Short mmCIF file of C-alpha atoms and ligand atoms in Angstrom, two decimals:
data_model
loop_
_atom_site.label_atom_id
_atom_site.label_comp_id
_atom_site.label_asym_id
_atom_site.label_seq_id
_atom_site.Cartn_x
_atom_site.Cartn_y
_atom_site.Cartn_z
CA MET M 21 25.56 17.34 20.65
CA ALA M 22 29.01 17.60 20.21
CA SER M 23 30.48 17.00 16.05
CA SER M 24 31.68 14.04 15.47
CA PRO M 25 35.42 13.80 14.95
CA LEU M 26 34.68 12.42 10.89
CA HIS M 27 32.72 15.73 10.75
CA LEU M 28 33.81 15.89 6.75
CA ALA M 29 36.33 18.19 4.92
CA ARG M 30 34.81 21.40 3.37
CA ARG M 31 35.70 20.36 0.17
CA MET M 32 33.17 17.51 0.28
CA ALA M 33 29.95 19.45 1.37
CA ALA M 34 28.61 20.61 -2.13
CA LEU M 35 29.74 17.48 -3.63
CA GLU M 36 27.05 16.24 -5.48
CA PRO M 37 26.64 12.18 -6.17
CA SER M 38 26.71 11.35 -9.86
CA ALA M 39 23.20 11.78 -10.72
CA THR M 40 24.11 8.99 -13.37
CA LEU M 41 25.56 6.65 -11.54
CA ALA M 42 22.64 6.65 -8.24
CA MET M 43 19.92 6.47 -11.22
CA ALA M 44 21.07 3.48 -12.77
CA ALA M 45 22.07 1.82 -9.14
CA ARG M 46 18.42 3.11 -7.88
CA ALA M 47 17.35 0.97 -11.49
CA GLY M 48 19.38 -1.76 -10.64
CA SER M 49 17.83 -2.40 -7.47
CA MET M 50 14.22 -2.26 -8.70
CA ARG M 51 15.16 -4.42 -10.86
CA ALA M 52 16.66 -6.78 -8.25
CA ALA M 53 13.43 -6.94 -6.69
CA GLY M 54 11.63 -8.41 -9.58
CA ILE M 55 10.61 -4.88 -10.93
CA ASP M 56 10.85 -4.95 -14.97
CA VAL M 57 12.50 -1.47 -15.33
CA ILE M 58 13.40 -0.42 -18.69
CA ASP M 59 17.00 1.15 -17.97
CA LEU M 60 17.74 3.72 -20.15
CA SER M 61 19.65 6.34 -17.69
CA VAL M 62 24.17 5.24 -17.48
CA GLY M 63 25.30 5.79 -20.69
CA GLU M 64 27.13 2.38 -21.21
CA PRO M 65 27.45 0.55 -24.49
CA ASP M 66 25.33 -3.07 -23.93
CA PHE M 67 27.55 -4.67 -25.70
CA PRO M 68 29.81 -7.10 -25.07
CA THR M 69 33.35 -5.44 -24.53
CA PRO M 70 34.77 -7.67 -27.84
CA GLU M 71 36.05 -11.09 -27.83
CA HIS M 72 40.02 -10.28 -28.79
CA ILE M 73 39.71 -8.00 -26.36
CA CYS M 74 39.22 -10.03 -23.49
CA ARG M 75 41.35 -12.62 -25.18
CA ALA M 76 44.44 -10.28 -24.13
CA GLY M 77 42.89 -9.61 -20.32
CA ALA M 78 42.79 -13.14 -20.11
CA GLU M 79 46.55 -13.35 -21.94
CA ALA M 80 47.98 -10.61 -19.83
CA ILE M 81 46.89 -12.71 -16.63
CA ALA M 82 47.78 -16.06 -17.45
CA ALA M 83 51.90 -14.34 -18.57
CA GLY M 84 51.69 -13.07 -15.04
CA PHE M 85 50.60 -8.90 -16.10
CA THR M 86 49.96 -8.64 -12.64
CA LYS M 87 51.91 -6.21 -10.46
CA TYR M 88 52.64 -2.18 -10.74
CA THR M 89 53.09 -0.40 -14.09
CA PRO M 90 55.07 2.12 -14.46
CA ALA M 91 52.49 4.97 -12.83
CA ALA M 92 51.68 6.43 -16.41
CA GLY M 93 51.10 3.15 -18.05
CA ILE M 94 52.89 0.37 -19.96
CA PRO M 95 54.94 2.14 -22.70
CA ALA M 96 53.25 -0.64 -25.64
CA LEU M 97 49.49 1.53 -24.73
CA ARG M 98 51.51 4.72 -23.91
CA LYS M 99 52.75 3.89 -27.95
CA ALA M 100 48.87 2.44 -28.97
CA VAL M 101 47.31 5.33 -28.14
CA ALA M 102 49.64 8.24 -29.41
CA GLU M 103 50.02 5.83 -33.01
CA ASP M 104 46.13 5.97 -32.90
CA TYR M 105 45.49 9.42 -32.42
CA THR M 106 48.46 10.93 -34.83
CA ARG M 107 47.00 8.48 -37.19
CA ARG M 108 43.30 9.31 -36.92
CA THR M 109 43.76 13.00 -37.03
CA GLY M 110 47.20 13.51 -37.92
CA LEU M 111 48.59 15.78 -35.49
CA ALA M 112 51.52 14.00 -34.71
CA VAL M 113 52.03 13.04 -30.54
CA THR M 114 54.96 11.51 -28.53
CA PRO M 115 53.57 8.64 -25.83
CA ALA M 116 55.56 10.46 -23.80
CA GLN M 117 52.55 13.14 -24.11
CA VAL M 118 50.29 10.23 -22.77
CA VAL M 119 49.52 9.44 -19.66
CA ILE M 120 47.30 6.07 -18.96
CA SER M 121 44.63 6.55 -15.63
CA ASN M 122 41.87 5.04 -14.37
CA GLY M 123 38.95 5.76 -16.89
CA ALA M 124 38.19 9.56 -18.17
CA LYS M 125 36.94 10.19 -15.32
CA HIS M 126 40.50 10.27 -13.34
CA ALA M 127 42.21 11.87 -15.87
CA LEU M 128 39.80 14.48 -16.08
CA HIS M 129 40.40 14.88 -12.64
CA ASN M 130 44.17 15.00 -13.18
CA VAL M 131 43.51 17.30 -15.10
CA PHE M 132 41.99 19.71 -13.52
CA THR M 133 44.20 18.87 -10.07
CA ALA M 134 47.70 20.36 -12.08
CA LEU M 135 46.00 22.72 -13.70
CA LEU M 136 43.78 24.67 -11.01
CA ASP M 137 44.39 27.04 -8.60
CA GLU M 138 41.33 27.82 -5.59
CA GLY M 139 39.27 30.66 -7.48
CA ASP M 140 40.17 29.96 -10.67
CA GLU M 141 38.00 29.41 -13.70
CA VAL M 142 36.59 26.43 -15.89
CA ILE M 143 34.41 27.52 -18.32
CA VAL M 144 31.87 25.06 -18.80
CA PRO M 145 28.60 24.92 -21.41
CA ALA M 146 25.73 23.80 -19.77
CA PRO M 147 24.34 21.14 -20.46
CA PHE M 148 27.10 19.46 -19.46
CA TRP M 149 28.26 16.09 -17.78
CA VAL M 150 27.06 15.30 -14.51
CA SER M 151 30.80 15.04 -13.26
CA TYR M 152 32.64 18.06 -14.83
CA ALA M 153 31.43 21.05 -12.12
CA GLU M 154 32.10 18.73 -9.49
CA LEU M 155 35.61 17.68 -9.96
CA VAL M 156 35.97 21.10 -11.09
CA LYS M 157 34.86 22.13 -7.74
CA LEU M 158 36.88 19.23 -6.05
CA SER M 159 40.33 20.95 -7.59
CA GLY M 160 39.31 23.68 -6.21
CA GLY M 161 38.26 25.44 -9.01
CA LYS M 162 35.05 27.07 -10.43
CA PRO M 163 33.13 25.86 -12.58
CA VAL M 164 31.00 28.88 -15.17
CA LEU M 165 28.33 27.48 -16.62
CA ILE M 166 26.87 28.93 -19.64
CA GLU M 167 23.82 28.10 -20.97
CA THR M 168 23.04 27.18 -24.59
CA ALA M 169 19.98 26.67 -26.02
CA ILE M 170 17.97 23.38 -28.01
CA GLU M 171 17.28 26.16 -30.91
CA ASP M 172 21.49 25.99 -30.93
CA ASN M 173 21.48 23.10 -30.83
CA PHE M 174 22.89 23.16 -27.63
CA LYS M 175 25.86 24.37 -29.10
CA LEU M 176 28.08 26.76 -27.32
CA ARG M 177 28.27 30.73 -29.63
CA PRO M 178 31.37 31.88 -29.39
CA GLU M 179 30.01 35.55 -28.60
CA ALA M 180 28.93 33.77 -25.23
CA LEU M 181 32.21 31.92 -24.85
CA ARG M 182 33.86 35.96 -25.30
CA GLN M 183 31.14 37.24 -22.81
CA ALA M 184 32.12 35.00 -20.15
CA ILE M 185 35.66 35.62 -19.55
CA THR M 186 37.24 37.26 -16.75
CA PRO M 187 40.74 37.50 -15.71
CA ARG M 188 40.29 34.64 -13.85
CA THR M 189 39.26 32.48 -16.73
CA ARG M 190 42.34 29.16 -17.17
CA LEU M 191 40.57 26.68 -19.26
CA LEU M 192 37.82 26.08 -21.77
CA LEU M 193 36.22 22.34 -21.03
CA ILE M 194 34.31 21.50 -24.87
CA CYS M 195 32.81 17.78 -25.08
CA SER M 196 32.49 17.12 -28.56
CA PRO M 197 29.87 14.39 -29.42
CA SER M 198 28.81 15.95 -26.56
CA ASN M 199 26.89 14.09 -23.53
CA PRO M 200 24.75 15.03 -23.07
CA THR M 201 23.16 16.39 -25.80
CA GLY M 202 24.84 13.87 -28.32
CA VAL M 203 25.55 17.37 -30.92
CA VAL M 204 28.71 17.05 -32.24
CA TYR M 205 30.10 20.44 -33.12
CA ALA M 206 31.43 21.26 -37.09
CA PRO M 207 34.84 21.59 -37.21
CA GLU M 208 34.63 25.83 -37.98
CA GLU M 209 31.91 26.16 -35.23
CA LEU M 210 35.06 24.42 -33.02
CA ALA M 211 37.56 26.04 -34.37
CA ALA M 212 36.04 29.58 -34.19
CA LEU M 213 35.07 28.77 -30.07
CA ALA M 214 39.16 27.98 -30.74
CA ASP M 215 39.63 31.64 -32.28
CA VAL M 216 38.19 33.72 -28.89
CA ALA M 217 40.65 31.15 -26.40
CA ILE M 218 43.80 32.18 -27.90
CA GLU M 219 42.78 35.78 -28.04
CA ALA M 220 42.21 35.16 -24.36
CA ASP M 221 44.87 33.09 -23.62
CA LEU M 222 42.79 29.87 -22.12
CA ALA M 223 43.22 26.05 -22.07
CA ILE M 224 41.57 24.20 -23.73
CA VAL M 225 40.49 20.14 -22.14
CA ALA M 226 39.09 18.61 -24.63
CA ASP M 227 36.87 15.39 -24.21
CA GLU M 228 36.94 13.68 -26.96
CA ILE M 229 35.96 9.74 -25.55
CA TYR M 230 33.01 9.67 -28.37
CA ASP M 231 34.66 10.73 -31.06
CA GLN M 232 34.41 7.53 -32.95
CA LEU M 233 30.73 7.62 -32.30
CA VAL M 234 29.55 9.88 -35.02
CA PHE M 235 26.89 9.03 -37.18
CA ASP M 236 25.60 9.34 -40.97
CA GLY M 237 29.52 8.93 -42.11
CA ARG M 238 31.81 12.44 -40.20
CA THR M 239 33.35 12.58 -38.34
CA SER M 240 34.51 15.33 -35.85
CA PRO M 241 37.77 17.13 -35.33
CA SER M 242 40.13 16.19 -32.94
CA PHE M 243 40.68 20.06 -31.16
CA PRO M 244 43.82 20.28 -31.61
CA THR M 245 44.71 19.82 -35.13
CA LEU M 246 42.20 22.91 -35.64
CA ARG M 247 44.22 25.82 -35.58
CA PRO M 248 47.68 26.48 -35.73
CA GLY M 249 49.65 25.79 -31.78
CA LEU M 250 46.68 24.69 -30.66
CA GLU M 251 48.36 21.46 -29.31
CA HIS M 252 50.05 23.20 -26.98
CA ARG M 253 47.22 24.61 -24.93
CA THR M 254 44.98 21.76 -24.97
CA VAL M 255 44.36 18.80 -23.55
CA VAL M 256 42.86 16.04 -24.89
CA VAL M 257 41.27 12.97 -23.00
CA ALA M 258 39.84 9.86 -23.65
CA GLY M 259 39.53 6.25 -23.54
CA VAL M 260 38.47 3.00 -24.42
CA SER M 261 35.28 3.03 -22.01
CA LYS M 262 32.84 4.09 -24.82
CA THR M 263 34.40 3.50 -28.45
CA TYR M 264 35.18 -0.50 -27.30
CA SER M 265 32.59 -1.30 -24.68
CA MET M 266 34.97 -1.65 -22.01
CA THR M 267 33.70 0.69 -19.08
CA GLY M 268 34.95 -1.44 -16.36
CA TRP M 269 37.98 -1.68 -17.45
CA ARG M 270 38.49 1.53 -16.44
CA ILE M 271 41.53 2.77 -18.58
CA GLY M 272 41.17 6.71 -20.03
CA TRP M 273 44.09 8.93 -21.09
CA THR M 274 45.04 12.79 -21.51
CA ILE M 275 46.86 13.83 -24.43
CA ALA M 276 49.13 17.16 -23.14
CA PRO M 277 52.47 18.62 -23.82
CA GLU M 278 55.21 16.96 -21.88
CA PRO M 279 55.63 19.00 -19.09
CA LEU M 280 51.90 19.07 -18.10
CA SER M 281 51.83 14.76 -18.30
CA LYS M 282 55.07 14.85 -16.33
CA ALA M 283 53.25 16.46 -13.31
CA ILE M 284 49.86 14.45 -14.47
CA ALA M 285 52.38 11.49 -14.03
CA ASN M 286 54.01 12.18 -11.27
CA LEU M 287 50.47 13.45 -8.95
CA GLN M 288 49.41 9.64 -10.46
CA SER M 289 52.21 8.04 -8.95
CA GLN M 290 51.69 10.09 -5.79
CA GLU M 291 47.58 9.02 -5.63
CA THR M 292 46.37 5.94 -7.25
CA SER M 293 50.08 4.48 -8.82
CA ASN M 294 49.44 2.71 -12.45
CA PRO M 295 45.33 2.03 -13.44
CA SER M 296 45.09 -1.54 -13.53
CA SER M 297 47.98 -3.80 -15.26
CA ILE M 298 45.62 -5.98 -17.26
CA GLY M 299 43.31 -3.34 -18.07
CA GLN M 300 46.00 -2.15 -19.57
CA HIS M 301 47.02 -4.78 -21.87
CA ALA M 302 43.48 -5.17 -22.84
CA ALA M 303 43.08 -1.40 -24.13
CA VAL M 304 46.36 -2.47 -26.89
CA ALA M 305 44.38 -4.98 -27.56
CA ALA M 306 41.59 -2.97 -28.71
CA LEU M 307 43.33 -0.28 -29.97
CA THR M 308 46.40 -2.45 -32.00
CA GLY M 309 43.65 -5.09 -32.91
CA PRO M 310 41.20 -5.40 -35.73
CA GLN M 311 38.59 -2.25 -35.57
CA ALA M 312 35.50 -4.20 -37.42
CA CYS M 313 33.88 -3.66 -33.55
CA VAL M 314 34.18 -0.22 -33.39
CA THR M 315 32.45 -0.12 -36.52
CA ALA M 316 29.41 -2.44 -36.38
CA MET M 317 28.72 -0.39 -32.88
CA ARG M 318 28.54 2.39 -34.69
CA ASP M 319 26.10 0.96 -36.53
CA ALA M 320 24.09 -0.32 -34.32
CA PHE M 321 24.03 3.35 -32.44
CA GLN M 322 23.13 5.20 -35.32
CA VAL M 323 20.00 2.88 -36.25
CA ARG M 324 19.01 3.30 -32.34
CA ARG M 325 19.76 7.27 -33.29
CA ASP M 326 16.84 6.68 -35.37
CA VAL M 327 14.35 4.94 -33.72
CA VAL M 328 14.42 7.31 -30.80
CA SER M 329 14.95 10.60 -32.96
CA HIS M 330 12.42 9.54 -34.50
CA ARG M 331 9.95 8.75 -31.88
CA LEU M 332 10.15 11.35 -29.57
CA ARG M 333 9.82 13.52 -32.37
CA ALA M 334 6.80 11.70 -32.45
CA LEU M 335 5.43 12.76 -29.34
CA PRO M 336 3.65 15.86 -28.35
CA GLY M 337 5.37 18.75 -26.92
CA ILE M 338 8.68 16.52 -26.91
CA ARG M 339 11.59 18.57 -28.45
CA LEU M 340 14.95 16.94 -29.63
CA PRO M 341 18.28 18.44 -31.16
CA GLU M 342 19.91 16.94 -33.59
CA ILE M 343 21.79 13.92 -32.45
CA GLY M 344 25.45 13.71 -34.05
CA GLY M 345 27.16 11.08 -32.84
CA ALA M 346 27.46 8.99 -29.08
CA PHE M 347 24.60 7.50 -28.03
CA TYR M 348 22.03 10.53 -25.73
CA ALA M 349 18.86 12.04 -26.65
CA PHE M 350 18.69 14.83 -24.63
CA PHE M 351 15.26 16.71 -24.40
CA ASP M 352 13.08 19.08 -23.54
CA ILE M 353 9.74 18.47 -21.62
CA ARG M 354 9.06 22.20 -20.98
CA GLU M 355 5.81 21.80 -22.43
CA PRO M 356 4.35 18.16 -20.82
CA LEU M 357 6.05 19.55 -17.01
CA ALA M 358 3.36 22.17 -17.11
CA ALA M 359 1.13 19.90 -18.61
CA ALA M 360 2.11 17.57 -15.30
CA GLY M 361 2.00 20.31 -12.88
CA HIS M 362 -1.50 19.41 -11.98
CA ALA M 363 0.24 16.24 -10.84
CA GLY M 364 2.41 17.80 -8.48
CA ILE M 365 4.80 17.41 -11.48
CA SER M 366 7.16 20.72 -11.07
CA SER M 367 10.70 19.98 -12.06
CA SER M 368 12.83 17.03 -14.57
CA LEU M 369 14.22 15.23 -11.50
CA ALA M 370 10.09 15.15 -10.56
CA TRP M 371 9.39 13.99 -14.20
CA CYS M 372 11.80 11.31 -13.54
CA GLU M 373 11.32 10.14 -10.84
CA ALA M 374 6.89 9.95 -11.99
CA LEU M 375 8.21 7.88 -14.54
CA LEU M 376 10.31 5.36 -12.94
CA GLU M 377 7.05 4.82 -11.18
CA GLN M 378 4.05 4.93 -12.91
CA GLN M 379 6.39 3.40 -15.75
CA GLN M 380 9.58 1.99 -14.77
CA VAL M 381 11.66 3.79 -17.10
CA ALA M 382 14.58 4.68 -15.81
CA LEU M 383 16.38 8.37 -16.98
CA VAL M 384 18.28 11.12 -16.10
CA ALA M 385 16.79 13.92 -15.04
CA GLY M 386 18.24 17.36 -16.97
CA SER M 387 19.11 19.24 -13.99
CA ALA M 388 21.89 17.55 -13.27
CA PHE M 389 23.22 18.50 -16.66
CA GLY M 390 22.10 21.49 -15.24
CA ALA M 391 19.47 21.77 -18.30
CA GLU M 392 15.91 21.72 -15.91
CA GLY M 393 13.21 21.10 -18.46
CA HIS M 394 15.40 19.00 -20.29
CA VAL M 395 15.65 14.48 -19.36
CA ARG M 396 18.62 12.99 -20.39
CA MET M 397 17.35 8.88 -21.94
CA SER M 398 20.87 6.58 -23.24
CA PHE M 399 20.09 4.65 -26.82
CA ALA M 400 22.54 2.14 -24.98
CA ALA M 401 20.45 -0.62 -24.82
CA SER M 402 18.52 -3.34 -27.43
CA GLU M 403 16.10 -1.26 -29.82
CA ALA M 404 13.76 -3.90 -28.32
CA GLN M 405 14.41 -2.61 -24.74
CA LEU M 406 14.05 1.25 -26.40
CA HIS M 407 10.63 0.29 -27.92
CA ALA M 408 9.39 -0.94 -25.24
CA GLY M 409 10.82 2.08 -23.26
CA LEU M 410 9.22 4.78 -25.89
CA ASP M 411 6.11 3.03 -25.94
CA ARG M 412 6.06 3.63 -21.58
CA ILE M 413 7.16 7.31 -22.40
CA ALA M 414 4.05 7.66 -25.17
CA ALA M 415 1.72 6.23 -22.31
CA PHE M 416 3.48 8.73 -19.59
CA LEU M 417 3.28 11.80 -21.29
CA ALA M 418 -0.96 10.93 -22.19
CA ASP M 419 -1.52 10.23 -18.65
CA PRO M 420 1.34 11.06 -15.51
CA THR M 421 -0.63 9.43 -12.63
CA ALA M 422 -1.51 6.64 -14.47
CA ARG M 423 0.48 2.95 -13.00
CA ARG M 424 1.02 0.40 -15.58
CA GLY M 425 -0.47 -2.24 -15.09
N1 PMP H 23 34.24 12.13 -20.84
C1 PMP H 23 32.19 12.22 -20.74
C2 PMP H 23 31.66 13.10 -21.38
C3 PMP H 23 31.68 10.70 -20.60
O1 PMP H 23 30.29 10.77 -20.96
C4 PMP H 23 32.47 9.58 -19.67
C5 PMP H 23 31.54 8.35 -19.75
N2 PMP H 23 31.44 7.99 -17.61
C6 PMP H 23 33.67 9.58 -18.51
C7 PMP H 23 34.37 10.92 -19.44
C8 PMP H 23 34.21 9.11 -18.16
O2 PMP H 23 34.28 7.90 -18.87
P1 PMP H 23 35.17 6.72 -17.94
O3 PMP H 23 35.75 7.29 -17.02
O4 PMP H 23 34.37 5.43 -17.32
O5 PMP H 23 36.78 6.40 -19.32
N1 LIG H 24 29.50 8.81 -18.78
C1 LIG H 24 28.22 8.07 -18.52
C2 LIG H 24 26.73 8.42 -18.55
O1 LIG H 24 27.23 9.86 -18.39
C3 LIG H 24 28.44 6.86 -17.44
C4 LIG H 24 28.67 7.54 -16.14
C5 LIG H 24 29.11 8.13 -15.63
O2 LIG H 24 30.11 7.80 -15.51
O3 LIG H 24 28.77 9.03 -14.64
O4 LIG H 24 26.02 8.37 -18.11
#
């Protein structure tokens, strides 16, 4: 048979769909079919977007801010991002260094497209957030995955980083607080990685989208603040999705040296133009308005972190790193997986499929994050949902062949 004229480009051949979004969609359609699913798959705050932010969006519509904006974002938002960042980190940045994009995912895509040539290597510590490897590949780059160990709290060690560097290495991608592990690097740990990156003349992409979701009264330093001059080689990626529960508004950004920001703005002007004008106005309200909502959500996530860590650690064979931030528990299921071999369950994906089938709980397989033998649970859900989900997981561990009745 002749091949279709709509055959896909080579770059599409290896592209995986987002496993997190795929699992959430599956749980959503099961729920729509009347099945009582507990969806702990996607990483999305379960709180509504705070009212004053929604109001700013509605006011933007009423005031007629419903047209194109400058491709790099409205000046008020670029200024608000720069000022908020400077206030929180002490590092001076100008609005010209900020480009507003359609979410942090788009911001990452912009950075890779702007920086990577064919075959350039990007070092990505694993477990990593599902989209990193795919976005790097889409831009012609080569993700170089470095495995980390649960015993090290899934933190990349400087020696491992040094060993992975080749003449083709361009970038180090670092995410702290981490999706999917919830682990937060200490300042000195990040500084040690920064020293290796400086020595090898690498650029760094620091995904700091969870930077305000840090527990136990701690904070997470912004990467460029760790050593003098790091800001000249670092791109910070962040956004409003997680901090202000604004995932659907699609507003994220990059903070980068001005020449790179200009290039990203040019790229965006050809690719997508500006992000939603309404979303941008709402994001200004988020950044410049009262911040009590941020603290309240963080406190709620911390309580849930305590519940989930306590209960998961009590389950047989489950191991969990220290969760310092974000809203994920990434746990080791190698022991229960070995025990479930008799039921034909031999991978994290099969384990998640069986858990969904037998107990109607949606988690995401570790293989999607480059860490087979683990699974990710989002604890951005009510405590009641989390308890119910954990009860079901306990039942599944006790007998993976029994269906919830
Ligand atoms: N980076 C990380 C680590 C994330 O978890 C997410 C959430 N999807 C993103 C980037 C993208 O966020 P968004 O596109 O919603 O701003
Ligand atoms: N960051 C979230 C997650 O990892 C959102 C889903 C996505 O964008 O992949 O679940």
